[in-house]
Amino acid sequence: MASSPTLKPFVSSLYSDPTRHCGSLLENYFPRSFQVKKELNLEEKLKLSTKQFRLNCLGHRDVDVSASVLADSVTDAQLDVNEEDPSISTLLMNFDSNFDPYGAMSTPLYQTATFKQPLATENGPYDYTRSGNPTRDVLERLLAKLEKADRAFCFTSGMAALSAVANLVGTGQEIVAGDDIYGGSDRLLSQVTPRTGVVVKRVNTSDLSEVAKVIGPKTKLVWLESPTNPRQQIADIRRIAEMAHTHGAILLVDNSIMTPVLSRPLELGADIVMHSATKFIAGHSDLMAGVLAVKGESLAKELYFLQNAVGSGLAPFDCWICLRGIKTMALRVEKQQENAQKIAEFLSSHP
């Protein structure tokens, strides 16, 4: 069984209402004269806590709470708050794992290969971790939100993610890539991809005239790094996206160096953004991971099929480690910039 690439709502756990599944057990355990007055069920409490949390987060901003009344419960009519998008730091620290029945602030680790199904003839939201896992889904939803993508997919490494993109290109089609790119990407494009009959053209992507010369009707994929690794060359993503789309090609941008904190290439016209999450996203040199953030449901389905078919999805434990590390990404990137500025100023004044 293979999961659909479309995210499905997580089925409520039996723990969301233990009496529904364990009524007889509770009756035997408690005296019959014993009664529990249930003021709010778990769902109502979660709704209440979520609204209170949102109000607290917006407390430092100019919000309209003149018509708001907090009494025994909070309703939509009573809570009149003009919400704004949270900062990246706030989003990273408070991303909602809304499927968890207990409202855990730290996403649980679903360290399992298989999932029990409701019936022999009915599939649940998950069946096999290669095809999908709740912990991975939380990380992918967060990354999609950071990049403003329609979908995001987590792979076992950055190169596994790039290999999936390269597999979108068929025999006789062309890839236009930068001549200054990460060593692993260079190896893939120069020694592996050509074996499938794909033509790879290399060009200085910081020179728009050179890029325009090599993009043509056979071009299926344009592969950018901006800034490049190692020479830190900058490409005009918006202009190159226009060139690629004129010929019906896909634009991939390796955004590993910039991270979503500093750059969102999808907003500039890219179709796929790739990250080596091993680097700044996870941030602690304790896992290997790659990310593809994708614009467009059709392209997302193609990449999901390749990920599932090859079995290159990130394992639950690595997803959990990445979720732990990503919480401080914005703070780390800010400090890295501050330190880099000090080093640059020192070196510029050094004889």
XYZ file of C-alpha atoms in Angstrom:
351
model
C 0.000 0.000 0.000
C 1.304 3.452 -0.854
C 0.180 6.636 0.829
C -1.211 9.470 -1.265
C 1.040 12.503 -1.650
C -1.809 14.653 -0.410
C -1.613 15.264 3.320
C -4.502 13.688 5.202
C -5.856 14.680 8.616
C -4.473 12.578 11.429
C -6.992 10.211 12.980
C -7.659 10.946 16.639
C -5.992 8.596 19.068
C -7.980 6.471 21.488
C -6.377 8.566 24.206
C -8.418 11.582 23.142
C -11.405 9.954 24.888
C -10.344 6.948 26.984
C -13.873 6.233 28.170
C -14.975 5.560 24.605
C -12.587 2.633 24.304
C -12.081 1.554 27.895
C -15.487 2.088 29.477
C -15.779 -1.386 30.953
C -12.281 -1.200 32.381
C -13.040 2.096 34.106
C -16.327 0.777 35.500
C -14.531 -2.175 37.077
C -11.784 -0.010 38.458
C -13.870 2.761 40.027
C -16.786 2.281 42.445
C -20.138 2.726 40.697
C -21.010 5.577 43.076
C -17.916 7.482 42.011
C -18.596 10.193 39.409
C -16.309 12.553 37.539
C -17.704 15.915 36.472
C -16.134 16.631 33.090
C -16.230 20.392 32.574
C -14.472 20.430 29.195
C -13.426 17.593 26.951
C -9.906 17.438 25.570
C -10.843 19.007 22.249
C -12.488 21.964 23.981
C -9.475 22.437 26.248
C -7.124 22.373 23.264
C -9.225 24.978 21.465
C -9.259 27.167 24.566
C -5.512 26.863 25.154
C -4.779 27.570 21.478
C -6.810 30.791 21.530
C -5.227 31.910 24.790
C -1.777 31.117 23.352
C -2.481 33.200 20.249
C -3.645 36.087 22.402
C -0.478 35.894 24.505
C 1.718 35.825 21.374
C 0.057 38.966 20.068
C 0.136 40.774 23.393
C 3.114 42.948 22.430
C 1.472 44.119 19.197
C -1.334 46.545 18.484
C -4.406 44.335 18.572
C -8.092 45.056 18.874
C -9.414 43.302 21.975
C -12.077 45.837 22.853
C -14.873 43.370 22.139
C -13.083 40.424 23.687
C -14.316 38.794 26.837
C -12.452 35.993 28.565
C -14.831 34.206 30.905
C -15.334 30.523 31.609
C -14.677 29.738 27.956
C -13.544 31.564 24.870
C -15.581 31.597 21.679
C -14.829 32.941 18.254
C -17.356 35.731 18.721
C -15.770 36.748 22.032
C -12.169 36.760 20.840
C -11.638 39.519 18.279
C -7.926 39.618 17.487
C -6.297 40.793 14.279
C -3.652 38.097 13.848
C -0.455 38.632 11.907
C 2.017 36.106 10.564
C 4.520 35.207 13.302
C 8.216 35.843 12.866
C 10.348 32.913 11.745
C 11.789 32.588 15.264
C 8.289 32.386 16.756
C 7.122 29.931 14.105
C 10.101 27.647 14.678
C 9.538 27.555 18.423
C 5.757 27.124 18.362
C 4.882 25.124 15.247
C 1.694 23.200 15.948
C 1.693 19.379 15.968
C -2.063 19.446 15.651
C -2.483 15.695 15.267
C -1.167 14.934 18.746
C -4.084 14.152 21.113
C -2.294 15.685 24.100
C -1.151 18.883 22.374
C 2.522 18.079 22.989
C 4.725 21.131 22.416
C 7.607 18.852 21.394
C 6.639 16.646 18.462
C 6.520 12.970 19.485
C 8.858 10.474 17.836
C 6.872 7.840 15.927
C 9.676 5.277 15.762
C 7.753 2.613 13.879
C 7.952 0.934 10.488
C 4.294 -0.050 10.171
C 0.893 1.186 11.352
C -2.230 -0.739 12.286
C -5.052 -0.267 9.778
C -8.730 0.285 10.707
C -9.955 -2.650 8.600
C -8.611 -5.125 6.076
C -10.449 -3.145 3.401
C -9.773 0.348 4.779
C -6.502 2.253 4.938
C -5.575 4.633 7.732
C -3.633 7.858 7.166
C -0.342 5.946 7.498
C 0.614 2.398 6.605
C 4.398 2.138 6.093
C 6.996 4.675 7.201
C 8.737 4.618 3.833
C 5.528 6.142 2.439
C 4.774 8.490 5.330
C 5.253 9.040 9.048
C 3.673 11.568 11.474
C 7.035 12.864 12.712
C 8.248 13.381 9.152
C 4.979 15.060 8.216
C 5.395 17.672 10.967
C 8.902 18.536 9.754
C 7.769 18.675 6.129
C 4.798 20.925 6.943
C 7.068 23.270 8.880
C 9.599 23.481 6.050
C 6.842 24.064 3.500
C 5.535 26.925 5.627
C 9.017 28.437 5.994
C 9.600 28.368 2.223
C 5.976 29.284 1.376
C 5.791 26.070 -0.644
C 2.840 23.850 -1.510
C 4.678 20.777 -0.255
C 8.045 19.843 1.207
C 9.784 16.470 1.315
C 12.579 15.293 3.618
C 15.265 12.967 2.283
C 18.119 10.968 3.774
C 20.631 13.573 2.565
C 20.913 16.621 0.369
C 22.292 14.459 -2.437
C 19.336 12.079 -2.164
C 17.049 15.085 -2.624
C 19.017 16.316 -5.644
C 19.042 12.828 -7.159
C 15.241 12.810 -7.036
C 15.165 16.091 -8.965
C 17.672 14.768 -11.521
C 15.366 11.777 -12.067
C 12.683 14.158 -13.341
C 14.802 14.580 -16.480
C 14.499 11.957 -19.210
C 16.795 10.624 -21.914
C 17.588 13.250 -24.535
C 16.527 16.155 -22.331
C 18.947 18.723 -20.951
C 20.008 20.117 -17.594
C 21.581 23.576 -17.442
C 23.687 23.895 -14.290
C 26.216 26.273 -12.835
C 29.923 25.686 -13.394
C 30.618 26.518 -9.750
C 28.551 24.211 -7.543
C 28.938 21.946 -4.514
C 31.312 19.028 -5.093
C 28.663 16.355 -4.535
C 26.336 18.028 -7.031
C 29.184 18.335 -9.525
C 29.918 14.615 -9.198
C 26.258 13.703 -9.707
C 25.893 15.865 -12.819
C 29.239 14.999 -14.404
C 29.544 11.272 -13.644
C 26.099 9.833 -12.829
C 23.295 11.706 -14.602
C 24.841 11.451 -18.114
C 24.615 7.643 -17.867
C 20.838 7.949 -18.341
C 21.215 9.825 -21.620
C 20.636 13.254 -20.089
C 22.725 16.094 -21.526
C 24.255 18.380 -18.877
C 25.404 21.872 -19.876
C 27.513 23.945 -17.480
C 27.576 27.738 -17.450
C 28.467 30.749 -15.304
C 25.031 31.400 -13.787
C 26.031 34.884 -12.602
C 26.177 35.943 -16.283
C 22.616 36.201 -17.647
C 23.773 36.388 -21.261
C 25.625 33.092 -20.901
C 22.588 31.454 -19.296
C 20.333 32.680 -22.098
C 22.616 31.091 -24.720
C 22.329 27.549 -23.346
C 18.653 27.359 -22.311
C 16.622 25.940 -25.171
C 13.612 23.798 -26.127
C 15.282 20.610 -24.846
C 16.035 22.125 -21.440
C 14.035 20.337 -18.748
C 15.830 21.604 -15.632
C 17.867 24.678 -14.694
C 20.023 24.044 -11.623
C 21.180 27.043 -9.569
C 23.146 27.764 -6.443
C 22.993 31.349 -5.212
C 25.377 32.065 -3.673
C 27.464 29.308 -5.228
C 29.728 26.952 -3.336
C 32.615 27.663 -3.070
C 33.075 30.973 -4.959
C 29.949 32.689 -3.566
C 28.709 33.928 -6.952
C 25.197 35.396 -7.068
C 22.581 34.534 -9.692
C 19.553 36.608 -10.661
C 16.957 34.011 -9.686
C 13.974 36.004 -10.907
C 15.391 36.604 -14.406
C 16.631 33.039 -14.813
C 13.234 31.730 -13.687
C 11.630 33.749 -16.494
C 14.096 32.272 -19.009
C 13.480 28.724 -17.813
C 9.707 29.028 -17.823
C 9.723 30.513 -21.332
C 11.069 27.154 -22.532
C 8.884 25.085 -20.200
C 11.791 24.168 -17.922
C 11.837 23.729 -14.144
C 14.050 25.937 -11.977
C 15.797 24.344 -8.989
C 17.641 26.525 -6.472
C 19.997 25.053 -3.883
C 19.301 27.359 -0.928
C 21.490 25.542 1.611
C 23.770 28.498 2.315
C 21.051 31.117 2.723
C 18.373 29.076 4.554
C 14.706 30.191 4.558
C 15.696 32.855 7.096
C 17.557 34.893 4.467
C 16.125 33.810 1.112
C 12.916 32.281 -0.274
C 13.588 31.450 -3.939
C 10.034 30.230 -4.562
C 8.891 33.833 -4.139
C 11.361 34.794 -6.886
C 9.979 32.263 -9.361
C 11.791 29.017 -8.565
C 9.821 25.759 -8.783
C 11.910 23.685 -6.361
C 14.096 24.780 -3.461
C 16.624 22.324 -2.094
C 18.373 22.385 1.281
C 21.071 20.270 2.763
C 19.418 20.248 6.186
C 22.638 18.701 7.476
C 24.026 22.231 7.503
C 22.189 25.261 8.917
C 18.673 23.837 9.289
C 19.570 21.080 11.748
C 22.641 22.975 12.862
C 24.375 20.561 15.206
C 26.313 18.147 12.938
C 24.341 15.201 14.304
C 22.332 14.051 11.271
C 22.224 13.860 7.488
C 19.114 15.246 5.791
C 17.920 16.900 2.597
C 14.816 18.944 1.803
C 12.853 19.736 -1.339
C 10.270 22.521 -1.057
C 7.993 22.471 -4.084
C 5.551 24.787 -5.822
C 2.663 23.083 -7.617
C 0.736 19.937 -6.742
C 1.626 18.126 -9.984
C 5.372 18.531 -9.431
C 4.946 17.579 -5.775
C 3.246 14.322 -6.766
C 6.086 13.438 -9.128
C 8.703 13.984 -6.431
C 6.690 12.106 -3.826
C 6.407 9.147 -6.204
C 10.184 9.127 -6.731
C 10.891 9.442 -3.002
C 8.511 6.617 -2.146
C 9.624 4.377 -5.025
C 13.324 4.719 -4.224
C 12.849 4.706 -0.450
C 14.829 7.875 0.247
C 12.513 9.424 2.845
C 14.105 10.636 6.078
C 13.776 8.241 9.028
C 11.561 9.271 11.982
C 14.429 9.642 14.456
C 16.387 11.893 12.096
C 13.227 13.959 11.538
C 12.835 14.314 15.288
C 16.481 15.389 15.676
C 16.019 17.919 12.876
C 12.878 19.300 14.519
C 14.867 19.801 17.702
C 17.709 21.575 15.918
C 15.591 23.768 13.659
C 14.060 25.585 16.640
C 17.197 27.717 16.975
C 17.925 28.165 13.252
C 16.902 31.832 13.089
C 18.951 32.703 16.173
C 21.986 30.802 14.873
C 21.838 32.405 11.432
C 21.553 35.865 13.002
C 24.611 35.227 15.177
C 26.555 33.750 12.261
C 25.920 36.924 10.258
C 27.041 39.071 13.173
C 30.258 37.071 13.564
C 30.921 37.073 9.808
C 30.526 40.863 9.699
C 33.101 41.286 12.459
C 35.561 39.000 10.664
C 35.025 40.826 7.357
C 35.590 44.222 8.979
C 38.758 42.971 10.658
C 40.154 41.477 7.458
C 39.285 44.567 5.391
C 41.412 46.715 7.685
C 44.248 44.204 8.010
C 47.408 45.068 6.047
